[in-house]
mmCIF file with all atom_site columns, C-alpha atoms in Angstrom:
data_model
loop_
_atom_site.group_PDB
_atom_site.id
_atom_site.type_symbol
_atom_site.label_atom_id
_atom_site.label_alt_id
_atom_site.label_comp_id
_atom_site.label_asym_id
_atom_site.label_entity_id
_atom_site.label_seq_id
_atom_site.pdbx_PDB_ins_code
_atom_site.Cartn_x
_atom_site.Cartn_y
_atom_site.Cartn_z
_atom_site.occupancy
_atom_site.B_iso_or_equiv
_atom_site.pdbx_formal_charge
_atom_site.auth_seq_id
_atom_site.auth_comp_id
_atom_site.auth_asym_id
_atom_site.auth_atom_id
_atom_site.pdbx_PDB_model_num
ATOM 1   C CA . VAL A 1 1   ? -195.277 79.750  -64.510  1.00 88.00 ? 1   VAL A CA 1
ATOM 2   C CA . ILE A 1 2   ? -192.703 80.822  -66.846  1.00 89.00 ? 2   ILE A CA 1
ATOM 3   C CA . GLY A 1 3   ? -193.748 82.642  -70.153  1.00 90.00 ? 3   GLY A CA 1
ATOM 4   C CA . VAL A 1 4   ? -192.771 85.314  -72.285  1.00 91.00 ? 4   VAL A CA 1
ATOM 5   C CA . VAL A 1 5   ? -194.722 88.668  -72.153  1.00 92.00 ? 5   VAL A CA 1
ATOM 6   C CA . ILE A 1 6   ? -196.473 89.351  -75.288  1.00 91.00 ? 6   ILE A CA 1
ATOM 7   C CA . GLY A 1 7   ? -198.725 92.495  -74.067  1.00 90.00 ? 7   GLY A CA 1
ATOM 8   C CA . LYS A 1 8   ? -199.146 94.628  -71.191  1.00 92.00 ? 8   LYS A CA 1
ATOM 9   C CA . THR A 1 9   ? -201.498 97.459  -70.178  1.00 91.00 ? 9   THR A CA 1
ATOM 10  C CA . ASP A 1 10  ? -200.975 100.748 -68.539  1.00 92.00 ? 10  ASP A CA 1
ATOM 11  C CA . VAL A 1 11  ? -201.431 101.239 -64.774  1.00 93.00 ? 11  VAL A CA 1
ATOM 12  C CA . ARG A 1 12  ? -204.727 102.666 -63.704  1.00 91.00 ? 12  ARG A CA 1
ATOM 13  C CA . GLY A 1 13  ? -206.014 103.625 -60.481  1.00 91.00 ? 13  GLY A CA 1
ATOM 14  C CA . PHE A 1 14  ? -209.818 103.045 -59.458  1.00 86.00 ? 14  PHE A CA 1
ATOM 15  C CA . PRO A 1 15  ? -211.597 104.769 -55.900  1.00 82.00 ? 15  PRO A CA 1
ATOM 16  C CA . ASP A 1 16  ? -211.150 101.912 -53.499  1.00 79.00 ? 16  ASP A CA 1
ATOM 17  C CA . ARG A 1 17  ? -214.540 100.852 -51.922  1.00 80.00 ? 17  ARG A CA 1
ATOM 18  C CA . ARG A 1 18  ? -213.519 99.477  -48.997  1.00 81.00 ? 18  ARG A CA 1
ATOM 19  C CA . ASN A 1 19  ? -211.391 102.363 -47.645  1.00 79.00 ? 19  ASN A CA 1
ATOM 20  C CA . ILE A 1 20  ? -213.200 105.765 -48.784  1.00 81.00 ? 20  ILE A CA 1
ATOM 21  C CA . GLY A 1 21  ? -210.886 108.425 -49.595  1.00 79.00 ? 21  GLY A CA 1
ATOM 22  C CA . SER A 1 22  ? -208.295 106.148 -51.109  1.00 81.00 ? 22  SER A CA 1
ATOM 23  C CA . GLU A 1 23  ? -207.519 104.587 -54.482  1.00 88.00 ? 23  GLU A CA 1
ATOM 24  C CA . ARG A 1 24  ? -206.481 100.819 -55.561  1.00 89.00 ? 24  ARG A CA 1
ATOM 25  C CA . TYR A 1 25  ? -204.472 100.379 -58.796  1.00 92.00 ? 25  TYR A CA 1
ATOM 26  C CA . THR A 1 26  ? -204.297 97.882  -61.162  1.00 91.00 ? 26  THR A CA 1
ATOM 27  C CA . PHE A 1 27  ? -202.610 96.594  -64.297  1.00 92.00 ? 27  PHE A CA 1
ATOM 28  C CA . SER A 1 28  ? -202.626 93.508  -66.742  1.00 93.00 ? 28  SER A CA 1
ATOM 29  C CA . PHE A 1 29  ? -200.502 91.509  -68.535  1.00 95.00 ? 29  PHE A CA 1
ATOM 30  C CA . THR A 1 30  ? -200.240 88.452  -70.982  1.00 93.00 ? 30  THR A CA 1
ATOM 31  C CA . ILE A 1 31  ? -197.644 85.631  -70.701  1.00 94.00 ? 31  ILE A CA 1
ATOM 32  C CA . ARG A 1 32  ? -197.198 83.028  -73.356  1.00 92.00 ? 32  ARG A CA 1
ATOM 33  C CA . ASP A 1 33  ? -195.748 79.554  -72.470  1.00 90.00 ? 33  ASP A CA 1
ATOM 34  C CA . SER A 1 34  ? -196.013 77.571  -75.950  1.00 88.00 ? 34  SER A CA 1
ATOM 35  C CA . PRO A 1 35  ? -197.410 78.498  -79.548  1.00 87.00 ? 35  PRO A CA 1
ATOM 36  C CA . THR A 1 36  ? -201.312 77.306  -78.242  1.00 87.00 ? 36  THR A CA 1
ATOM 37  C CA . TYR A 1 37  ? -201.274 78.523  -74.785  1.00 90.00 ? 37  TYR A CA 1
ATOM 38  C CA . PHE A 1 38  ? -201.483 82.125  -73.094  1.00 91.00 ? 38  PHE A CA 1
ATOM 39  C CA . ILE A 1 39  ? -203.050 83.412  -69.604  1.00 93.00 ? 39  ILE A CA 1
ATOM 40  C CA . ASN A 1 40  ? -203.889 87.066  -68.845  1.00 93.00 ? 40  ASN A CA 1
ATOM 41  C CA . VAL A 1 41  ? -202.223 87.786  -65.033  1.00 95.00 ? 41  VAL A CA 1
ATOM 42  C CA . ASN A 1 42  ? -204.108 90.674  -63.100  1.00 93.00 ? 42  ASN A CA 1
ATOM 43  C CA . SER A 1 43  ? -202.453 92.879  -60.296  1.00 94.00 ? 43  SER A CA 1
ATOM 44  C CA . TRP A 1 44  ? -204.415 95.287  -57.966  1.00 89.00 ? 44  TRP A CA 1
ATOM 45  C CA . GLY A 1 45  ? -203.067 96.918  -55.103  1.00 89.00 ? 45  GLY A CA 1
ATOM 46  C CA . ARG A 1 46  ? -201.116 99.923  -53.375  1.00 90.00 ? 46  ARG A CA 1
ATOM 47  C CA . GLU A 1 47  ? -199.933 102.309 -56.183  1.00 92.00 ? 47  GLU A CA 1
ATOM 48  C CA . GLU A 1 48  ? -196.467 101.773 -54.622  1.00 94.00 ? 48  GLU A CA 1
ATOM 49  C CA . TYR A 1 49  ? -196.399 98.417  -55.842  1.00 94.00 ? 49  TYR A CA 1
ATOM 50  C CA . ILE A 1 50  ? -198.398 98.313  -58.592  1.00 94.00 ? 50  ILE A CA 1
ATOM 51  C CA . ARG A 1 51  ? -195.817 100.725 -60.058  1.00 95.00 ? 51  ARG A CA 1
ATOM 52  C CA . SER A 1 52  ? -193.091 98.970  -58.781  1.00 94.00 ? 52  SER A CA 1
ATOM 53  C CA . LEU A 1 53  ? -194.521 95.714  -60.717  1.00 94.00 ? 53  LEU A CA 1
ATOM 54  C CA . THR A 1 54  ? -195.246 96.898  -63.998  1.00 94.00 ? 54  THR A CA 1
ATOM 55  C CA . GLU A 1 55  ? -191.906 98.971  -64.403  1.00 94.00 ? 55  GLU A CA 1
ATOM 56  C CA . SER A 1 56  ? -189.969 95.780  -63.316  1.00 94.00 ? 56  SER A CA 1
ATOM 57  C CA . PHE A 1 57  ? -190.353 94.066  -67.088  1.00 93.00 ? 57  PHE A CA 1
ATOM 58  C CA . ARG A 1 58  ? -191.812 95.189  -70.298  1.00 91.00 ? 58  ARG A CA 1
ATOM 59  C CA . VAL A 1 59  ? -193.181 93.115  -73.354  1.00 90.00 ? 59  VAL A CA 1
ATOM 60  C CA . GLY A 1 60  ? -190.443 90.409  -74.618  1.00 88.00 ? 60  GLY A CA 1
ATOM 61  C CA . ASP A 1 61  ? -189.612 89.826  -71.006  1.00 89.00 ? 61  ASP A CA 1
ATOM 62  C CA . CYS A 1 62  ? -189.141 86.282  -69.848  1.00 90.00 ? 62  CYS A CA 1
ATOM 63  C CA . VAL A 1 63  ? -191.030 86.101  -66.429  1.00 92.00 ? 63  VAL A CA 1
ATOM 64  C CA . THR A 1 64  ? -191.453 83.655  -63.553  1.00 92.00 ? 64  THR A CA 1
ATOM 65  C CA . ILE A 1 65  ? -194.542 84.010  -61.572  1.00 94.00 ? 65  ILE A CA 1
ATOM 66  C CA . GLU A 1 66  ? -194.471 82.606  -57.944  1.00 94.00 ? 66  GLU A CA 1
ATOM 67  C CA . ASN A 1 67  ? -197.268 81.884  -56.239  1.00 95.00 ? 67  ASN A CA 1
ATOM 68  C CA . PRO A 1 68  ? -200.328 83.558  -58.299  1.00 95.00 ? 68  PRO A CA 1
ATOM 69  C CA . LEU A 1 69  ? -204.164 83.268  -57.623  1.00 93.00 ? 69  LEU A CA 1
ATOM 70  C CA . VAL A 1 70  ? -205.551 80.715  -59.879  1.00 93.00 ? 70  VAL A CA 1
ATOM 71  C CA . GLN A 1 71  ? -209.188 82.190  -60.667  1.00 91.00 ? 71  GLN A CA 1
ATOM 72  C CA . SER A 1 72  ? -212.078 81.236  -63.235  1.00 91.00 ? 72  SER A CA 1
ATOM 73  C CA . LYS A 1 73  ? -212.390 83.897  -65.681  1.00 84.00 ? 73  LYS A CA 1
ATOM 74  C CA . GLU A 1 74  ? -216.168 85.655  -66.267  1.00 80.00 ? 74  GLU A CA 1
ATOM 75  C CA . ALA A 1 75  ? -215.581 85.367  -70.244  1.00 63.00 ? 75  ALA A CA 1
ATOM 76  C CA . GLU A 1 76  ? -217.812 88.087  -71.331  1.00 64.00 ? 76  GLU A CA 1
ATOM 77  C CA . ARG A 1 77  ? -216.691 90.711  -68.725  1.00 63.00 ? 77  ARG A CA 1
ATOM 78  C CA . GLU A 1 78  ? -212.594 89.705  -68.934  1.00 57.00 ? 78  GLU A CA 1
ATOM 79  C CA . GLU A 1 79  ? -212.446 89.746  -72.347  1.00 61.00 ? 79  GLU A CA 1
ATOM 80  C CA . LYS A 1 80  ? -213.736 93.254  -72.750  1.00 63.00 ? 80  LYS A CA 1
ATOM 81  C CA . PHE A 1 81  ? -210.613 94.559  -71.090  1.00 65.00 ? 81  PHE A CA 1
ATOM 82  C CA . SER A 1 82  ? -208.120 91.973  -71.668  1.00 73.00 ? 82  SER A CA 1
ATOM 83  C CA . PRO A 1 83  ? -207.096 89.550  -74.857  1.00 75.00 ? 83  PRO A CA 1
ATOM 84  C CA . ALA A 1 84  ? -209.337 86.767  -75.340  1.00 78.00 ? 84  ALA A CA 1
ATOM 85  C CA . THR A 1 85  ? -207.169 83.662  -74.371  1.00 84.00 ? 85  THR A CA 1
ATOM 86  C CA . PRO A 1 86  ? -207.598 80.035  -74.783  1.00 82.00 ? 86  PRO A CA 1
ATOM 87  C CA . SER A 1 87  ? -207.703 79.102  -71.066  1.00 85.00 ? 87  SER A CA 1
ATOM 88  C CA . CYS A 1 88  ? -210.756 79.469  -68.588  1.00 87.00 ? 88  CYS A CA 1
ATOM 89  C CA . TYR A 1 89  ? -208.688 80.501  -66.067  1.00 91.00 ? 89  TYR A CA 1
ATOM 90  C CA . LYS A 1 90  ? -206.363 84.049  -65.365  1.00 92.00 ? 90  LYS A CA 1
ATOM 91  C CA . LEU A 1 91  ? -203.897 84.539  -63.100  1.00 94.00 ? 91  LEU A CA 1
ATOM 92  C CA . LEU A 1 92  ? -204.224 86.830  -60.092  1.00 94.00 ? 92  LEU A CA 1
ATOM 93  C CA . LEU A 1 93  ? -201.108 88.654  -58.317  1.00 94.00 ? 93  LEU A CA 1
ATOM 94  C CA . SER A 1 94  ? -201.124 89.516  -54.897  1.00 89.00 ? 94  SER A CA 1
ATOM 95  C CA . GLU A 1 95  ? -198.716 91.945  -53.203  1.00 89.00 ? 95  GLU A CA 1
ATOM 96  C CA . ASN A 1 96  ? -198.380 90.020  -50.160  1.00 89.00 ? 96  ASN A CA 1
ATOM 97  C CA . HIS A 1 97  ? -198.089 86.329  -51.378  1.00 91.00 ? 97  HIS A CA 1
ATOM 98  C CA . SER A 1 98  ? -197.126 86.759  -55.255  1.00 92.00 ? 98  SER A CA 1
ATOM 99  C CA . VAL A 1 99  ? -193.699 87.611  -57.101  1.00 92.00 ? 99  VAL A CA 1
ATOM 100 C CA . VAL A 1 100 ? -192.735 88.510  -60.093  1.00 93.00 ? 100 VAL A CA 1
ATOM 101 C CA . LYS A 1 101 ? -189.024 87.784  -61.231  1.00 91.00 ? 101 LYS A CA 1
ATOM 102 C CA . THR A 1 102 ? -187.816 88.859  -65.049  1.00 88.00 ? 102 THR A CA 1
ATOM 103 C CA . SER A 1 103 ? -184.952 87.086  -66.591  1.00 79.00 ? 103 SER A CA 1
ATOM 104 C CA . SER A 1 104 ? -183.373 86.705  -69.742  1.00 67.00 ? 104 SER A CA 1
ATOM 105 C CA . CYS A 1 105 ? -185.114 84.529  -72.341  1.00 62.00 ? 105 CYS A CA 1
ATOM 106 C CA . TYR A 1 106 ? -181.623 83.396  -73.472  1.00 61.00 ? 106 TYR A CA 1
ATOM 107 C CA . GLU A 1 107 ? -180.845 81.953  -69.947  1.00 63.00 ? 107 GLU A CA 1
ATOM 108 C CA . MET A 1 108 ? -184.878 80.763  -69.931  1.00 62.00 ? 108 MET A CA 1
ATOM 109 C CA . ASP A 1 109 ? -185.070 78.910  -73.000  1.00 67.00 ? 109 ASP A CA 1
ATOM 110 C CA . THR A 1 110 ? -184.539 80.542  -76.590  1.00 71.00 ? 110 THR A CA 1
ATOM 111 C CA . THR A 1 111 ? -187.649 78.981  -78.113  1.00 76.00 ? 111 THR A CA 1
ATOM 112 C CA . LEU A 1 112 ? -189.831 81.063  -75.501  1.00 78.00 ? 112 LEU A CA 1
ATOM 113 C CA . LEU A 1 113 ? -188.121 84.185  -77.929  1.00 75.00 ? 113 LEU A CA 1
ATOM 114 C CA . SER A 1 114 ? -190.140 82.543  -81.013  1.00 77.00 ? 114 SER A CA 1
ATOM 115 C CA . LEU A 1 115 ? -193.430 83.045  -79.361  1.00 82.00 ? 115 LEU A CA 1
ATOM 116 C CA . LEU A 1 116 ? -193.577 86.507  -79.336  1.00 78.00 ? 116 LEU A CA 1
ATOM 117 C CA . HIS A 1 117 ? -193.825 86.987  -83.054  1.00 77.00 ? 117 HIS A CA 1
ATOM 118 C CA . LEU A 1 118 ? -196.942 84.306  -83.087  1.00 79.00 ? 118 LEU A CA 1
ATOM 119 C CA . PRO A 1 119 ? -200.628 85.651  -83.752  1.00 74.00 ? 119 PRO A CA 1
ATOM 120 C CA . VAL A 1 120 ? -202.875 84.929  -80.875  1.00 77.00 ? 120 VAL A CA 1
ATOM 121 C CA . LYS A 1 121 ? -205.913 84.527  -83.246  1.00 75.00 ? 121 LYS A CA 1
ATOM 122 C CA . ASP A 1 122 ? -206.932 81.882  -85.294  1.00 73.00 ? 122 ASP A CA 1
ATOM 123 C CA . PRO A 1 123 ? -205.033 82.717  -88.984  1.00 71.00 ? 123 PRO A CA 1
ATOM 124 C CA . GLN A 1 124 ? -208.666 81.910  -90.747  1.00 77.00 ? 124 GLN A CA 1
ATOM 125 C CA . ASP A 1 125 ? -210.472 84.663  -88.481  1.00 78.00 ? 125 ASP A CA 1
ATOM 126 C CA . TYR A 1 126 ? -208.469 87.596  -89.874  1.00 80.00 ? 126 TYR A CA 1
ATOM 127 C CA . TYR A 1 127 ? -209.640 90.128  -92.483  1.00 81.00 ? 127 TYR A CA 1
ATOM 128 C CA . SER A 1 128 ? -207.074 92.065  -94.677  1.00 80.00 ? 128 SER A CA 1
ATOM 129 C CA . LEU A 1 129 ? -207.583 95.732  -95.218  1.00 82.00 ? 129 LEU A CA 1
ATOM 130 C CA . GLY A 1 130 ? -208.642 95.013  -98.732  1.00 84.00 ? 130 GLY A CA 1
ATOM 131 C CA . ASP A 1 131 ? -211.633 92.869  -97.693  1.00 83.00 ? 131 ASP A CA 1
ATOM 132 C CA . ILE A 1 132 ? -212.677 95.150  -95.158  1.00 83.00 ? 132 ILE A CA 1
ATOM 133 C CA . ILE A 1 133 ? -212.647 98.056  -98.276  1.00 84.00 ? 133 ILE A CA 1
ATOM 134 C CA . ALA A 1 134 ? -214.234 96.352  -100.483 1.00 87.00 ? 134 ALA A CA 1
ATOM 135 C CA . ASN A 1 135 ? -217.025 94.893  -98.219  1.00 82.00 ? 135 ASN A CA 1
ATOM 136 C CA . GLY A 1 136 ? -217.156 97.714  -95.697  1.00 76.00 ? 136 GLY A CA 1
ATOM 137 C CA . GLN A 1 137 ? -221.078 98.128  -96.276  1.00 79.00 ? 137 GLN A CA 1
ATOM 138 C CA . SER A 1 138 ? -221.527 94.624  -94.924  1.00 82.00 ? 138 SER A CA 1
ATOM 139 C CA . LEU A 1 139 ? -219.023 94.202  -92.230  1.00 80.00 ? 139 LEU A CA 1
ATOM 140 C CA . ASP A 1 140 ? -220.509 97.554  -90.480  1.00 79.00 ? 140 ASP A CA 1
ATOM 141 C CA . GLY A 1 141 ? -220.986 97.433  -87.071  1.00 79.00 ? 141 GLY A CA 1
ATOM 142 C CA . ARG A 1 142 ? -218.958 93.897  -86.699  1.00 77.00 ? 142 ARG A CA 1
ATOM 143 C CA . VAL A 1 143 ? -215.721 93.732  -84.696  1.00 76.00 ? 143 VAL A CA 1
ATOM 144 C CA . LEU A 1 144 ? -213.181 92.094  -87.102  1.00 78.00 ? 144 LEU A CA 1
ATOM 145 C CA . ASN A 1 145 ? -209.775 90.852  -86.263  1.00 79.00 ? 145 ASN A CA 1
ATOM 146 C CA . VAL A 1 146 ? -206.999 93.006  -88.675  1.00 80.00 ? 146 VAL A CA 1
ATOM 147 C CA . LEU A 1 147 ? -204.213 91.290  -89.201  1.00 74.00 ? 147 LEU A CA 1
ATOM 148 C CA . ALA A 1 148 ? -201.715 93.908  -90.687  1.00 76.00 ? 148 ALA A CA 1
ATOM 149 C CA . ALA A 1 149 ? -197.744 95.215  -90.834  1.00 77.00 ? 149 ALA A CA 1
ATOM 150 C CA . VAL A 1 150 ? -196.390 98.910  -89.850  1.00 82.00 ? 150 VAL A CA 1
ATOM 151 C CA . MET A 1 151 ? -194.923 99.761  -93.292  1.00 85.00 ? 151 MET A CA 1
ATOM 152 C CA . SER A 1 152 ? -193.505 103.628 -92.146  1.00 89.00 ? 152 SER A CA 1
ATOM 153 C CA . VAL A 1 153 ? -193.913 106.186 -89.199  1.00 90.00 ? 153 VAL A CA 1
ATOM 154 C CA . SER A 1 154 ? -193.571 109.629 -89.708  1.00 91.00 ? 154 SER A CA 1
ATOM 155 C CA . SER A 1 155 ? -194.406 112.956 -88.034  1.00 88.00 ? 155 SER A CA 1
#
Protein backbone atom coordinates (compact mmCIF):
# COMPACT_ATOMS: atom_id res chain seq x y z
CA VAL A 1 0.00 0.00 0.00
CA ILE A 2 1.39 3.40 -0.97
CA GLY A 3 -0.08 6.62 0.38
CA VAL A 4 0.50 9.95 2.06
CA VAL A 5 0.26 10.14 5.87
CA ILE A 6 -2.63 12.49 6.71
CA GLY A 7 -2.79 11.91 10.47
CA LYS A 8 -0.82 10.34 13.29
CA THR A 9 -1.30 9.68 17.02
CA ASP A 10 1.20 9.80 19.85
CA VAL A 11 2.77 6.63 21.24
CA ARG A 12 0.86 5.09 24.17
CA GLY A 13 1.86 2.28 26.50
CA PHE A 14 -0.46 -0.28 28.09
CA PRO A 15 0.12 -3.11 30.57
CA ASP A 16 0.66 -6.35 28.65
CA ARG A 17 -2.01 -8.87 29.70
CA ARG A 18 0.12 -11.81 28.50
CA ASN A 19 3.35 -10.78 30.25
CA ILE A 20 2.43 -9.37 33.64
CA GLY A 21 4.74 -6.53 34.64
CA SER A 22 5.64 -5.51 31.09
CA GLU A 23 4.08 -3.04 28.67
CA ARG A 24 3.02 -3.08 25.03
CA TYR A 25 3.09 0.08 22.98
CA THR A 26 0.90 1.34 20.18
CA PHE A 27 0.38 4.21 17.80
CA SER A 28 -1.83 4.75 14.78
CA PHE A 29 -1.75 6.75 11.60
CA THR A 30 -4.00 7.34 8.62
CA ILE A 31 -2.87 7.12 4.99
CA ARG A 32 -4.62 8.28 1.86
CA ASP A 33 -4.03 7.19 -1.74
CA SER A 34 -6.89 8.92 -3.56
CA PRO A 35 -9.43 11.70 -2.96
CA THR A 36 -12.00 9.10 -1.89
CA TYR A 37 -10.03 6.45 -0.01
CA PHE A 38 -8.02 6.51 3.19
CA ILE A 39 -7.43 3.89 5.87
CA ASN A 40 -6.23 3.67 9.47
CA VAL A 41 -3.06 1.77 10.28
CA ASN A 42 -2.41 0.43 13.80
CA SER A 43 0.85 -0.86 15.18
CA TRP A 44 1.49 -2.70 18.45
CA GLY A 45 4.77 -3.96 19.85
CA ARG A 46 7.81 -3.40 21.99
CA GLU A 47 8.60 0.18 22.98
CA GLU A 48 11.79 0.28 20.87
CA TYR A 49 9.98 -0.87 17.74
CA ILE A 50 7.03 1.50 18.14
CA ARG A 51 9.16 4.55 18.98
CA SER A 52 11.50 3.84 16.07
CA LEU A 53 8.56 3.41 13.69
CA THR A 54 6.77 6.58 14.76
CA GLU A 55 9.97 8.63 14.48
CA SER A 56 10.64 7.33 10.95
CA PHE A 57 7.93 9.48 9.27
CA ARG A 58 5.75 12.57 9.75
CA VAL A 59 2.36 13.75 8.57
CA GLY A 60 2.84 14.69 4.91
CA ASP A 61 5.37 11.94 4.17
CA CYS A 62 4.68 9.28 1.57
CA VAL A 63 4.97 5.72 2.86
CA THR A 64 4.96 2.26 1.37
CA ILE A 65 3.53 -0.38 3.70
CA GLU A 66 4.57 -3.93 2.92
CA ASN A 67 2.89 -7.04 4.30
CA PRO A 68 0.33 -5.52 6.68
CA LEU A 69 -2.42 -7.65 8.18
CA VAL A 70 -5.82 -6.58 6.83
CA GLN A 71 -8.54 -6.73 9.48
CA SER A 72 -12.22 -5.86 9.56
CA LYS A 73 -12.75 -2.89 11.83
CA GLU A 74 -15.23 -2.83 14.65
CA ALA A 75 -16.91 0.41 13.61
CA GLU A 76 -18.18 1.62 16.97
CA ARG A 77 -15.03 0.79 18.90
CA GLU A 78 -12.53 1.75 16.20
CA GLU A 79 -13.86 5.17 15.38
CA LYS A 80 -13.87 6.26 18.98
CA PHE A 81 -10.07 6.50 18.84
CA SER A 82 -9.28 6.91 15.12
CA PRO A 83 -10.67 8.98 12.26
CA ALA A 84 -13.76 7.59 10.57
CA THR A 85 -12.74 6.10 7.21
CA PRO A 86 -14.76 4.95 4.20
CA SER A 87 -13.22 1.47 4.44
CA CYS A 88 -14.62 -1.33 6.55
CA TYR A 89 -11.03 -2.49 7.09
CA LYS A 90 -7.91 -1.36 8.92
CA LEU A 91 -4.28 -2.32 8.52
CA LEU A 92 -2.24 -3.81 11.36
CA LEU A 93 1.55 -3.64 11.34
CA SER A 94 3.54 -6.46 12.84
CA GLU A 95 7.11 -6.03 14.04
CA ASN A 96 8.11 -9.39 12.58
CA HIS A 97 6.30 -9.26 9.24
CA SER A 98 5.51 -5.68 8.16
CA VAL A 99 7.77 -2.97 6.75
CA VAL A 100 7.13 0.77 6.41
CA LYS A 101 9.35 2.63 3.96
CA THR A 102 9.35 6.41 3.72
CA SER A 103 10.11 8.26 0.52
CA SER A 104 9.64 11.67 -1.02
CA CYS A 105 6.22 12.20 -2.55
CA TYR A 106 8.05 13.75 -5.50
CA GLU A 107 9.78 10.40 -6.07
CA MET A 108 6.50 8.50 -5.78
CA ASP A 109 3.68 10.48 -7.31
CA THR A 110 3.20 14.21 -6.90
CA THR A 111 -0.60 13.74 -6.97
CA LEU A 112 -0.29 12.24 -3.47
CA LEU A 113 0.78 15.64 -2.13
CA SER A 114 -2.51 17.22 -3.20
CA LEU A 115 -4.39 14.69 -1.05
CA LEU A 116 -2.98 16.27 2.12
CA HIS A 117 -5.28 19.26 1.82
CA LEU A 118 -8.56 17.51 1.11
CA PRO A 119 -11.08 17.25 3.95
CA VAL A 120 -11.87 13.72 5.10
CA LYS A 121 -15.52 14.50 5.78
CA ASP A 122 -18.42 15.09 3.41
CA PRO A 123 -18.46 18.79 2.47
CA GLN A 124 -22.16 18.93 3.39
CA ASP A 125 -21.48 17.62 6.92
CA TYR A 126 -19.83 20.71 8.44
CA TYR A 127 -21.05 23.47 10.69
CA SER A 128 -19.54 26.93 10.47
CA LEU A 129 -18.59 28.69 13.69
CA GLY A 130 -21.36 31.21 12.93
CA ASP A 131 -23.96 28.41 12.76
CA ILE A 132 -22.76 27.03 16.08
CA ILE A 133 -22.96 30.44 17.77
CA ALA A 134 -26.41 31.15 16.30
CA ASN A 135 -27.85 27.69 17.07
CA GLY A 136 -25.83 26.76 20.14
CA GLN A 137 -28.77 25.73 22.33
CA SER A 138 -30.30 23.38 19.76
CA LEU A 139 -26.91 21.77 19.09
CA ASP A 140 -26.16 21.11 22.76
CA GLY A 141 -24.93 17.55 23.36
CA ARG A 142 -24.47 16.72 19.65
CA VAL A 143 -21.18 15.75 18.04
CA LEU A 144 -20.39 18.23 15.26
CA ASN A 145 -17.88 18.47 12.45
CA VAL A 146 -16.32 21.91 12.25
CA LEU A 147 -14.31 23.20 9.32
CA ALA A 148 -12.16 26.13 10.39
CA ALA A 149 -8.86 27.78 9.58
CA VAL A 150 -6.27 29.14 12.02
CA MET A 151 -5.85 32.88 11.41
CA SER A 152 -3.05 33.51 13.88
CA VAL A 153 -1.10 31.93 16.69
CA SER A 154 0.33 33.90 19.60
CA SER A 155 1.49 33.43 23.16
